[in-house]
mmCIF file of C-alpha atoms in Angstrom:
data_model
loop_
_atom_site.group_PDB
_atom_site.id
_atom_site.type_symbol
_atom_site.label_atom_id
_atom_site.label_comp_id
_atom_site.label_asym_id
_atom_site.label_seq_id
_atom_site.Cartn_x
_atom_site.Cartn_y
_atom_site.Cartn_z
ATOM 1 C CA UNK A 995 15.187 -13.476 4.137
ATOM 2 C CA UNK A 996 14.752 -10.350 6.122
ATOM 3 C CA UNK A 997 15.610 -7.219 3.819
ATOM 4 C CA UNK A 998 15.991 -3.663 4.972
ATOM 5 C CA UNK A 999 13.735 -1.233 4.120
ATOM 6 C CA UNK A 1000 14.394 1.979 2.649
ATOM 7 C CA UNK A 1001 13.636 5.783 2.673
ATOM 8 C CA UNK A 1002 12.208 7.291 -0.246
ATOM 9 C CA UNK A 1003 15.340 9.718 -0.232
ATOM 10 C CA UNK A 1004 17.435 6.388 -0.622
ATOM 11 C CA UNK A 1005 19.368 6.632 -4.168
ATOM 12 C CA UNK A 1006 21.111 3.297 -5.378
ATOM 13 C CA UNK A 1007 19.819 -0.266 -6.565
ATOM 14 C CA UNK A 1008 21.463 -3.388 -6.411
ATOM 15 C CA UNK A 1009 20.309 -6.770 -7.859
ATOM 16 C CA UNK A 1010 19.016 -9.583 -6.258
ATOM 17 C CA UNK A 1011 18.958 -13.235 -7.181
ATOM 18 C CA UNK A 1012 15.931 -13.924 -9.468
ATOM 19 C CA UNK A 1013 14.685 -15.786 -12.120
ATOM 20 C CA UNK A 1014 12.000 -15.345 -14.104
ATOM 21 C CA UNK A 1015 10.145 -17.720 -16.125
ATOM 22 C CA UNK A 1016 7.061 -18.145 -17.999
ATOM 23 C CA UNK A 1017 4.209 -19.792 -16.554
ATOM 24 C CA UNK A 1018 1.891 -21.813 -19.007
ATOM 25 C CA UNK A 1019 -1.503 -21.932 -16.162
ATOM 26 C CA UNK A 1020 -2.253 -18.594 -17.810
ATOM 27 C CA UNK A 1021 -3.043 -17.317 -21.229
ATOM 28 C CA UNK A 1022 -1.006 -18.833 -23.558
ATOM 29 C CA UNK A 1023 -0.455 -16.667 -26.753
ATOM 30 C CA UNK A 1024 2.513 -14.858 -28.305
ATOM 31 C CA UNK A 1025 5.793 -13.453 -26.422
ATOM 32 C CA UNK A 1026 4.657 -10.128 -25.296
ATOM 33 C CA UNK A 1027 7.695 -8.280 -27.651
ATOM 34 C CA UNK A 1028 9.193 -10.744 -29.539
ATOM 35 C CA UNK A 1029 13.539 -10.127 -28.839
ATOM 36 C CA UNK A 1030 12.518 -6.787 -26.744
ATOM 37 C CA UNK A 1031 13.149 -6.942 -22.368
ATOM 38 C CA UNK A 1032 13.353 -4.436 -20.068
ATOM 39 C CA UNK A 1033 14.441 -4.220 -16.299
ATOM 40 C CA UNK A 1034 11.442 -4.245 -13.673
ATOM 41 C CA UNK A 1035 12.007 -3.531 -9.716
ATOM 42 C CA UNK A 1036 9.364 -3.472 -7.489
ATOM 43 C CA UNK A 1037 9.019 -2.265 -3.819
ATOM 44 C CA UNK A 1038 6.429 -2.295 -0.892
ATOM 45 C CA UNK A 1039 4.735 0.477 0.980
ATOM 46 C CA UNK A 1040 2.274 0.919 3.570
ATOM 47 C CA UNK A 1041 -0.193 2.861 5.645
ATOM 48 C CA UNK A 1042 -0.514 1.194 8.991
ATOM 49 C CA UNK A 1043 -3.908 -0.049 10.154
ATOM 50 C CA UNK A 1044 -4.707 0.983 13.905
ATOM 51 C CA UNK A 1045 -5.662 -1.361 17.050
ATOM 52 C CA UNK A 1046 -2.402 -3.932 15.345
ATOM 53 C CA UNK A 1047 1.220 -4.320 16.535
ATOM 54 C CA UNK A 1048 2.768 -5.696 13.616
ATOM 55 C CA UNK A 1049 1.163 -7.128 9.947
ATOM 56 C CA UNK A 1050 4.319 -9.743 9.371
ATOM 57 C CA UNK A 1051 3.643 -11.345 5.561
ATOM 58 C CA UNK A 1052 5.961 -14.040 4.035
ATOM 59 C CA UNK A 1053 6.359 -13.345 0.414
ATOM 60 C CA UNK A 1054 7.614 -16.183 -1.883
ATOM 61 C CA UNK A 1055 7.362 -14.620 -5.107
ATOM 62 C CA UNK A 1056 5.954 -12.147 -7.556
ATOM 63 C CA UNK A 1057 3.915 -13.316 -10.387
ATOM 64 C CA UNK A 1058 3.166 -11.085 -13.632
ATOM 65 C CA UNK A 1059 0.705 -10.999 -16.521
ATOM 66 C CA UNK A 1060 1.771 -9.882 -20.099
ATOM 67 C CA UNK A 1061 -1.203 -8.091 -22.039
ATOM 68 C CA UNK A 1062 -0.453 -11.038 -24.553
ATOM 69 C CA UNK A 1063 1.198 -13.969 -23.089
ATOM 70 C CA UNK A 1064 1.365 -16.085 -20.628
ATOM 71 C CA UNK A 1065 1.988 -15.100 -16.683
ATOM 72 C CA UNK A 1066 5.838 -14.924 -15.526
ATOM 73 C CA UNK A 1067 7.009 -15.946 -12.178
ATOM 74 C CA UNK A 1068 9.551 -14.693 -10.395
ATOM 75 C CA UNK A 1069 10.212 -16.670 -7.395
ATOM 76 C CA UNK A 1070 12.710 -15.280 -4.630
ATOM 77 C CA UNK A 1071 16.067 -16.957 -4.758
ATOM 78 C CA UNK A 1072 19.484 -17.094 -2.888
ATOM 79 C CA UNK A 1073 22.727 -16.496 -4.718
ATOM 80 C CA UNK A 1074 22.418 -20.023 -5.300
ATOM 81 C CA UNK A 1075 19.053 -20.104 -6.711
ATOM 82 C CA UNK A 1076 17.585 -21.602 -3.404
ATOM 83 C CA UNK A 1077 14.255 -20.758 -2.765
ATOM 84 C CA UNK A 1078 14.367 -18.214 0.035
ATOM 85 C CA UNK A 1079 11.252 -16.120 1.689
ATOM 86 C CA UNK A 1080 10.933 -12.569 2.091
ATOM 87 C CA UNK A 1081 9.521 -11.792 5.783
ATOM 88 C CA UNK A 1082 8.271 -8.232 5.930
ATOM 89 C CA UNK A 1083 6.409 -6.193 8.580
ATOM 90 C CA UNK A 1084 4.192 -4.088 6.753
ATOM 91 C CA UNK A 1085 4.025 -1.798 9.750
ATOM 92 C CA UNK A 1086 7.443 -0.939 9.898
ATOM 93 C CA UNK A 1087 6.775 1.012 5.876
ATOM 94 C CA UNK A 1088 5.164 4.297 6.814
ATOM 95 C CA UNK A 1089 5.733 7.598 5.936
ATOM 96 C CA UNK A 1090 7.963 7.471 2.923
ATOM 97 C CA UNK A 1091 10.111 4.304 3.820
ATOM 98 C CA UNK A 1092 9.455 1.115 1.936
ATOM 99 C CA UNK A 1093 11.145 -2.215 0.758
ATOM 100 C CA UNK A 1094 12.573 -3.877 -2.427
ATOM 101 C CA UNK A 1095 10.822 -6.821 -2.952
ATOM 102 C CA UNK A 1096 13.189 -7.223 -6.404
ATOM 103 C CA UNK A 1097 15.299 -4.881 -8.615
ATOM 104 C CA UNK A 1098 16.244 -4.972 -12.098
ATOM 105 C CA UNK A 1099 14.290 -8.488 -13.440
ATOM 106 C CA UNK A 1100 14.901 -8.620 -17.001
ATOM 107 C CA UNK A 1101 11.429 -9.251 -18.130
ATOM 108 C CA UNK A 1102 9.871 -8.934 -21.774
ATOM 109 C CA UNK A 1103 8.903 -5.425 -22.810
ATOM 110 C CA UNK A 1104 5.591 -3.950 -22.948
ATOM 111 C CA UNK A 1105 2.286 -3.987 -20.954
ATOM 112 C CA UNK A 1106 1.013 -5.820 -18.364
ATOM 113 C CA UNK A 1107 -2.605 -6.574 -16.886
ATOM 114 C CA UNK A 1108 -1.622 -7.698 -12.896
ATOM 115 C CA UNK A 1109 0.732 -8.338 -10.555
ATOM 116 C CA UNK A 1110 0.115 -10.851 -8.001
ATOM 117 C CA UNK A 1111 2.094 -11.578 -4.185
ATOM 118 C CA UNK A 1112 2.744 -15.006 -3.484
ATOM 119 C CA UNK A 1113 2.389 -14.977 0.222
ATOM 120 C CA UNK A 1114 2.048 -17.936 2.403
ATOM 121 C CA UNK A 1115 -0.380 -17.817 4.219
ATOM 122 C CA UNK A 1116 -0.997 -21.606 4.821
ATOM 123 C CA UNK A 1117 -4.077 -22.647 7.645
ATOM 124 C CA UNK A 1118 -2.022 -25.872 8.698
ATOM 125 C CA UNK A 1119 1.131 -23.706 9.507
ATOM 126 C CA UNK A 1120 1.468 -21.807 11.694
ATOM 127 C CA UNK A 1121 4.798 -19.992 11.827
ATOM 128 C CA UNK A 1122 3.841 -18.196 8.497
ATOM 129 C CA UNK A 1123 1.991 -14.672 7.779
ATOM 130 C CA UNK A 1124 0.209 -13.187 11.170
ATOM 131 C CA UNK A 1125 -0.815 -10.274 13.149
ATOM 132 C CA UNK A 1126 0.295 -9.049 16.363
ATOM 133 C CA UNK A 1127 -2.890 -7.609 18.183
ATOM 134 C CA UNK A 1128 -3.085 -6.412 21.801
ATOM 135 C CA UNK A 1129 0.372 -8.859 22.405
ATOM 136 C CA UNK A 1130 -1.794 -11.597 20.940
ATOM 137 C CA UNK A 1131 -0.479 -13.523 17.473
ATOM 138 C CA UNK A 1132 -3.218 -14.100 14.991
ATOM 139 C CA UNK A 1133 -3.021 -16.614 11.607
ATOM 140 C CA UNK A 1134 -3.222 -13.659 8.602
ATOM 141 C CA UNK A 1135 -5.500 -15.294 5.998
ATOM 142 C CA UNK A 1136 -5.812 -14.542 2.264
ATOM 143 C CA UNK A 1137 -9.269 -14.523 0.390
ATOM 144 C CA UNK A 1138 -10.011 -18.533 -1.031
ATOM 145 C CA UNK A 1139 -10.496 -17.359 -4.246
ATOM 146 C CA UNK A 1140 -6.970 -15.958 -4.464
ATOM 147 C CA UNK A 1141 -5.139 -19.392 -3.875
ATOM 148 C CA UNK A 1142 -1.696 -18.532 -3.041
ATOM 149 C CA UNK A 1143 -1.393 -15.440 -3.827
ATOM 150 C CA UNK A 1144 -2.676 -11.725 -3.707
ATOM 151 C CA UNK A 1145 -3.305 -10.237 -7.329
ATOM 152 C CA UNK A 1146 -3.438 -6.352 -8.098
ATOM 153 C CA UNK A 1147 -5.375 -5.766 -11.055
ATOM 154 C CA UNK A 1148 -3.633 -2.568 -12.784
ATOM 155 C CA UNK A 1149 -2.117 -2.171 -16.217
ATOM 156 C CA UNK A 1150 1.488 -1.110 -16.180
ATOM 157 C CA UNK A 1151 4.498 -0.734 -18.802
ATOM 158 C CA UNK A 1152 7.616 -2.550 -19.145
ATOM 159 C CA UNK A 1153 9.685 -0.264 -21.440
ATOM 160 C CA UNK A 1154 12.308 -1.706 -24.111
ATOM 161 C CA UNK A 1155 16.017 -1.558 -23.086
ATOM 162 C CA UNK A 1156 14.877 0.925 -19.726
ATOM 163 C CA UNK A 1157 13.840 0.460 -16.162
ATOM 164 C CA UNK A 1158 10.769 0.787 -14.504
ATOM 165 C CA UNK A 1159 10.293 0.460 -11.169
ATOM 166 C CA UNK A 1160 7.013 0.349 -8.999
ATOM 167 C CA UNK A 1161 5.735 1.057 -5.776
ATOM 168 C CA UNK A 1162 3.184 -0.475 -4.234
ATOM 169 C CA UNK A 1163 1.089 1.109 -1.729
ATOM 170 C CA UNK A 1164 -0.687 -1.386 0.336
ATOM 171 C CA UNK A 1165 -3.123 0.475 2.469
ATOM 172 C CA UNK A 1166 -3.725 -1.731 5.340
ATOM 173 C CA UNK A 1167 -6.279 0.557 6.806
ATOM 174 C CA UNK A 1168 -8.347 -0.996 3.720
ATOM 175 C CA UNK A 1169 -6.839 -4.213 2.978
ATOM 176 C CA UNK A 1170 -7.069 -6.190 6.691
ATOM 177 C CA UNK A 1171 -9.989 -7.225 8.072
ATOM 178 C CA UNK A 1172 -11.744 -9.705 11.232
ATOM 179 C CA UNK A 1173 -14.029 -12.107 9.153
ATOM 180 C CA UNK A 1174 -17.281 -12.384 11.156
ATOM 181 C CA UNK A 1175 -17.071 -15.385 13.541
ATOM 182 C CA UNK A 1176 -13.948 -16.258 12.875
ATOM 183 C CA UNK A 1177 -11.967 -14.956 16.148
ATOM 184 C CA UNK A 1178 -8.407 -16.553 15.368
ATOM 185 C CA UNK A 1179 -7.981 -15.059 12.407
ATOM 186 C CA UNK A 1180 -7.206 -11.701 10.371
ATOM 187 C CA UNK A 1181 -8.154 -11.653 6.608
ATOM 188 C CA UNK A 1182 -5.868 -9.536 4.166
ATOM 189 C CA UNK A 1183 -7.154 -8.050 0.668
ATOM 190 C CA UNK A 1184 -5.437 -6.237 -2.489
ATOM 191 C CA UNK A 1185 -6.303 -3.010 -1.457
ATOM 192 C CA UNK A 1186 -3.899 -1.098 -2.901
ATOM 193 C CA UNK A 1187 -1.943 1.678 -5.709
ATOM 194 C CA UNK A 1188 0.669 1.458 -8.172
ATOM 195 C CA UNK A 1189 2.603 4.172 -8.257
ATOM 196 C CA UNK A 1190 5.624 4.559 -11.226
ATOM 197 C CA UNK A 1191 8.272 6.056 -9.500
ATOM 198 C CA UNK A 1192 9.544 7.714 -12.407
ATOM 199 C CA UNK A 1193 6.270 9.327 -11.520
ATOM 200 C CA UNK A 1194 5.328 10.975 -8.211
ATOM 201 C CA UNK A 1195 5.672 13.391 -5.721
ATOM 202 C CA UNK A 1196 5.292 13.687 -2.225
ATOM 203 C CA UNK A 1197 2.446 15.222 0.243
ATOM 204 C CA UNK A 1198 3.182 15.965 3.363
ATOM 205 C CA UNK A 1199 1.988 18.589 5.975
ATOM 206 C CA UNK A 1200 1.075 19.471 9.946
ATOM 207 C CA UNK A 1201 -1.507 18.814 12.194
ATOM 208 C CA UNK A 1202 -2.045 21.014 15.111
ATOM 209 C CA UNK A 1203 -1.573 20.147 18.852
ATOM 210 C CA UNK A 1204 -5.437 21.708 19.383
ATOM 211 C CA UNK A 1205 -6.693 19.147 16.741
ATOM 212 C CA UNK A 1206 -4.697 16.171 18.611
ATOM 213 C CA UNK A 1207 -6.285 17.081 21.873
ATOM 214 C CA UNK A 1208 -9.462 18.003 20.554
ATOM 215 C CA UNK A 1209 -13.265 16.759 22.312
ATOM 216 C CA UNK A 1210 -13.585 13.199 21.488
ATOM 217 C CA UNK A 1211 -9.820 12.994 20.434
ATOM 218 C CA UNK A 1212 -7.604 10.692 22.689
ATOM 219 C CA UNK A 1213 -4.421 12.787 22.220
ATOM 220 C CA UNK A 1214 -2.570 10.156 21.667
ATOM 221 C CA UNK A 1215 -0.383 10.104 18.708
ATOM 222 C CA UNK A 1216 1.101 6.704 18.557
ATOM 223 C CA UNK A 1217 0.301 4.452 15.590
ATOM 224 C CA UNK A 1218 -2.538 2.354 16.325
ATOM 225 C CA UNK A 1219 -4.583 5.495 18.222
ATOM 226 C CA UNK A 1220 -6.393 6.606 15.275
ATOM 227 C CA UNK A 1221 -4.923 10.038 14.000
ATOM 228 C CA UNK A 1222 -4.989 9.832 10.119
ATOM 229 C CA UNK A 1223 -4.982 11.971 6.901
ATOM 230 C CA UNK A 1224 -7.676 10.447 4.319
ATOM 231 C CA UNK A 1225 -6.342 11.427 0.806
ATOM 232 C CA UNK A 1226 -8.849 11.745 -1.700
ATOM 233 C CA UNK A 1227 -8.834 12.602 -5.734
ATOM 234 C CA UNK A 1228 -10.149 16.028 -6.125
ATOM 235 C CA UNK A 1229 -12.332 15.058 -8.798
ATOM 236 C CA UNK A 1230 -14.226 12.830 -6.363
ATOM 237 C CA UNK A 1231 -15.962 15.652 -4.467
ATOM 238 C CA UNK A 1232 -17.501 17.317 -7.321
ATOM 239 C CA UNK A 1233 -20.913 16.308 -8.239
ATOM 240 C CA UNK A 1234 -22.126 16.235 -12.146
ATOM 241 C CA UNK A 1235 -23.715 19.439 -11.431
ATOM 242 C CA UNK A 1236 -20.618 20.842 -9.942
ATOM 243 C CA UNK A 1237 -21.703 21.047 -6.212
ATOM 244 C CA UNK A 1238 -18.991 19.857 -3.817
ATOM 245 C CA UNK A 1239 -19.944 16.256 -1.994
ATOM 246 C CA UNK A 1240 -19.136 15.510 1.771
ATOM 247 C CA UNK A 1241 -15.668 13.020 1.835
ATOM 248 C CA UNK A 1242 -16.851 9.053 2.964
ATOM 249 C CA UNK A 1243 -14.638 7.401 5.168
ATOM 250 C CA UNK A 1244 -12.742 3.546 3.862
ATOM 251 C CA UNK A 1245 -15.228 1.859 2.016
ATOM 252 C CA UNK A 1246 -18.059 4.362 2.023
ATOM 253 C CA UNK A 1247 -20.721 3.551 -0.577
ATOM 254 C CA UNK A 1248 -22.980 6.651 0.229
ATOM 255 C CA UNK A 1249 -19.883 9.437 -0.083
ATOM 256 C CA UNK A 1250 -16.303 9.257 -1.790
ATOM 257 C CA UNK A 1251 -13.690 7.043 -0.174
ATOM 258 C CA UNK A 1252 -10.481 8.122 -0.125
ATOM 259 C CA UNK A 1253 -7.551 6.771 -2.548
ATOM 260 C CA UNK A 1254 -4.809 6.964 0.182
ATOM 261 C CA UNK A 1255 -4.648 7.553 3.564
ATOM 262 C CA UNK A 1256 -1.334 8.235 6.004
ATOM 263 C CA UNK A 1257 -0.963 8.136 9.714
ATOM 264 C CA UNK A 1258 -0.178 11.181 11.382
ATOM 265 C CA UNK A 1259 2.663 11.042 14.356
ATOM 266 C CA UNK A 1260 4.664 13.582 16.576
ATOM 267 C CA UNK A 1261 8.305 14.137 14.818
ATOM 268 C CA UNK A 1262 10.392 14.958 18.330
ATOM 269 C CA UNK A 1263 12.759 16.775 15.603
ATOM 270 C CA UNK A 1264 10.694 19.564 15.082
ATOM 271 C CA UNK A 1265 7.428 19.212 17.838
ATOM 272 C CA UNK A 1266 5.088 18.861 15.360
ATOM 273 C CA UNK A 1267 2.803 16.723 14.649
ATOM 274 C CA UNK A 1268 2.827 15.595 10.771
ATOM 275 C CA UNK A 1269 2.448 13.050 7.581
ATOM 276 C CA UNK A 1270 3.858 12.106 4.640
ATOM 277 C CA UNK A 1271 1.759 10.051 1.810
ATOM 278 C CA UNK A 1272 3.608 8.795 -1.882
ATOM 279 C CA UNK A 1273 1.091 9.887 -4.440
ATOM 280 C CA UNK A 1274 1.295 9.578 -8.291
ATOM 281 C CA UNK A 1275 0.944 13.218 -10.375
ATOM 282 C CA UNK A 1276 -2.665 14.709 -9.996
ATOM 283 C CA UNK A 1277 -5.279 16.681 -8.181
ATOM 284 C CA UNK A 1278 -6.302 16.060 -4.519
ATOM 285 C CA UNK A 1279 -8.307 17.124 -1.190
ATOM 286 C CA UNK A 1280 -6.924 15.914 1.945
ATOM 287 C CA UNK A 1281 -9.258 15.003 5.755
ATOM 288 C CA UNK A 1282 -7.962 14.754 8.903
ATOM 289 C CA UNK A 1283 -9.404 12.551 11.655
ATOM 290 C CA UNK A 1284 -8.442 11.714 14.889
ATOM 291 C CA UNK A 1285 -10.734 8.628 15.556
ATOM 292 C CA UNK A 1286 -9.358 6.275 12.340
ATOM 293 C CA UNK A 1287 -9.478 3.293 14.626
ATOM 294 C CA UNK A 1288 -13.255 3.477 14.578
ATOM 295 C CA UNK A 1289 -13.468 3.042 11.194
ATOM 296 C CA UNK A 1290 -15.144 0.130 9.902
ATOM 297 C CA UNK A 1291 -14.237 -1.213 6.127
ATOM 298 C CA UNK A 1292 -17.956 -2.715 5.701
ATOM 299 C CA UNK A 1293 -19.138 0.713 7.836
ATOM 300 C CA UNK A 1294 -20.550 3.834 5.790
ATOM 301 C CA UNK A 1295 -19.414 6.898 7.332
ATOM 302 C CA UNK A 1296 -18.278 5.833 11.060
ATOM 303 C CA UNK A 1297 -15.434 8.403 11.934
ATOM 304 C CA UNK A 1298 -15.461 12.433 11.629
ATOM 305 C CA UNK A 1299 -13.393 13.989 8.808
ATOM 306 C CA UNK A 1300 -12.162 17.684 8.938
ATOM 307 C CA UNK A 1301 -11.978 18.384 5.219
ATOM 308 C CA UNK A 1302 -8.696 20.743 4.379
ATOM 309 C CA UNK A 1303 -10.526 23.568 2.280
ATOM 310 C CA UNK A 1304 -8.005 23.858 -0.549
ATOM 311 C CA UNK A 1305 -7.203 21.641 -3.527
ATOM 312 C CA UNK A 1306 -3.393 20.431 -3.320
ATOM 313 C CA UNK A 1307 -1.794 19.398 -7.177
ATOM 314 C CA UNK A 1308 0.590 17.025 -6.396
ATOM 315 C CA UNK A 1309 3.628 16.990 -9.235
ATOM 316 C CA UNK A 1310 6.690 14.500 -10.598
ATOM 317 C CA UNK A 1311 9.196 15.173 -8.204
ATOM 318 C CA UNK A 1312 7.900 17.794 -6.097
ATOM 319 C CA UNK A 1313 6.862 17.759 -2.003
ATOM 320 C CA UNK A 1314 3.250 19.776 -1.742
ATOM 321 C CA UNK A 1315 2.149 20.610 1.590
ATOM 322 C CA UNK A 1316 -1.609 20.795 3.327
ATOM 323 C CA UNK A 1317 -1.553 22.086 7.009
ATOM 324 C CA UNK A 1318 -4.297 21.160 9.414
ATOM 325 C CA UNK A 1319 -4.178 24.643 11.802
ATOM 326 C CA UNK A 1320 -6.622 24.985 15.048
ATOM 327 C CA UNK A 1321 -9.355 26.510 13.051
ATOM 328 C CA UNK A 1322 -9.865 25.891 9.291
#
């Protein structure tokens, strides 16, 4: 099952076939609210990862865990409650457009510890999950220790007789990975944030051409050439004394690492160069860089980050704007 994805301006949600059931492998204890359900969608997002032509995953399912109960599964099913699989490419959900992965799954009310993918992801087949690199296909992997599946760990409400729908934001700049020695083969990780879309706002802003072309910049503004906004929470850059700290790059131990990142590409519309990034309410500093396909996950500090001097508050239903001019 190939669905279509969506902008984030798209209004209007229609059911799918599901089913949802209650898994004993998990937890057993009490119904989560005894008599009470609510209605739970949840959709996909991504920012791209450079150097890859496509990131196609085969979803199965979506399992969740009550606070107090045991996990629920809802597999993906046809109209006839055939078990059907959900291809996506992840690269194709950038910049404000993502995909349904289910709407409106009456599910008990109340709160939840984790949602987890079922992807497959099998070694023995090979027409499941994979990578398109350099017009190469690679097998796309999932840790051991996650079986079949890909769980988020991140509390979340259910509420009584309502609807609550979630994005989430799988950064691929952070989640895939080449395992050392192990050529054939991309690894994918829950790298991720859930955003409640009753929730958010929207950050978007320019970059200029000078930047683009800068020394050591390839001025090249295709996905997959390394121009990227790092998004990080303002709070991060502060120090216990108060002094501001220098941004880190993806999985920097030494400096910050930023929450969210977004790719930045030339909109023919206008003849700008610009982003857009999905963030939930709160304070935040924004980087550009122009080498993002240098940087490393398991690499402190390998790219150059142009730090935007301003804090940007980022509110429910709102579009805030950073600009990245010639000369900061």
């Amino acid at each position: 099952m190939k669905a279509s994805a969506r902008n984030l301006s798209a209004v209007g949600i229609t059911a799918l076939g599901l089913v949802a059931c209650s898994s004993g492998g998990d937890d057993d204890g009490a119904n989560l609210a005894v008599g009470a359900t609510g209605k739970l969608s949840l959709s996909i997002t991504d920012a791209p990862v450079d150097a890859v032509e496509s990131i196609v995953v085969h979803f199965t399912g979506v399992r969740l865990k009550p606070q107090n109960g045991p996990a629920i599964d809802i597999p993906f099913v046809d109209e006839n409650g055939n078990p059907v699989t959900h291809v996506v490419d992840m690269l194709e959900l950038t910049n404000g457009t993502y995909e349904d992965l289910f709407l409106d799954a009456e599910v008990p009310a109340g709160v939840y510890n984790w949602i987890q993918l079922e992807v497959l992801a099998d070694t023995a087949n090979g027409g499941d999950s994979h990578v398109m690199s350099n017009g190469a296909q690679y097998e796309l992997r999932i840790p051991s220790s996650e079986q079949n599946g890909l769980r988020f760990v991140s509390p979340f409400t259910v509420t009584a007789d309502g609807q609550t729908h979630l994005l989430l934001d799988w950064d691929m700049r952070m989640a895939l990975i080449r395992p050392p020695g192990q050529d054939g083969i991309f690894m994918l990780r829950p790298a991720f944030r859930l955003i409640d879309m009753t929730e958010h706002g929207l950050l978007t802003g320019s970059v200029a051409a000078e930047l683009i072309d800068a020394a050591g910049c390839e001025g090249d503004t295709t996905i997959g050439a390394g121009n990227a906004v790092y998004v990080y929470d303002a709070a991060d850059l502060v120090g216990t004394d108060g002094t501001p700290l220098e941004p880190g790059d993806i999985g920097s131990t030494s400096h910050p690492a930023p929450v969210a990142t977004g790719v930045v590409e030339f909109d023919a519309a206008s003849g700008a160069y610009g982003f857009r990034v999905i963030l939930s309410p709160g304070e935040y500093r924004v980087a550009y860089t122009c080498d993002g396909d240098a940087d490393e996950v398991e690499t402190d500090d390998d790219v150059v980050l142009l730090l935007a001097p301003d804090t940007v508050a980022i509110e429910n239903g709102q579009t805030a704007s950073v600009d990245f001019p010639s000369v900061l």
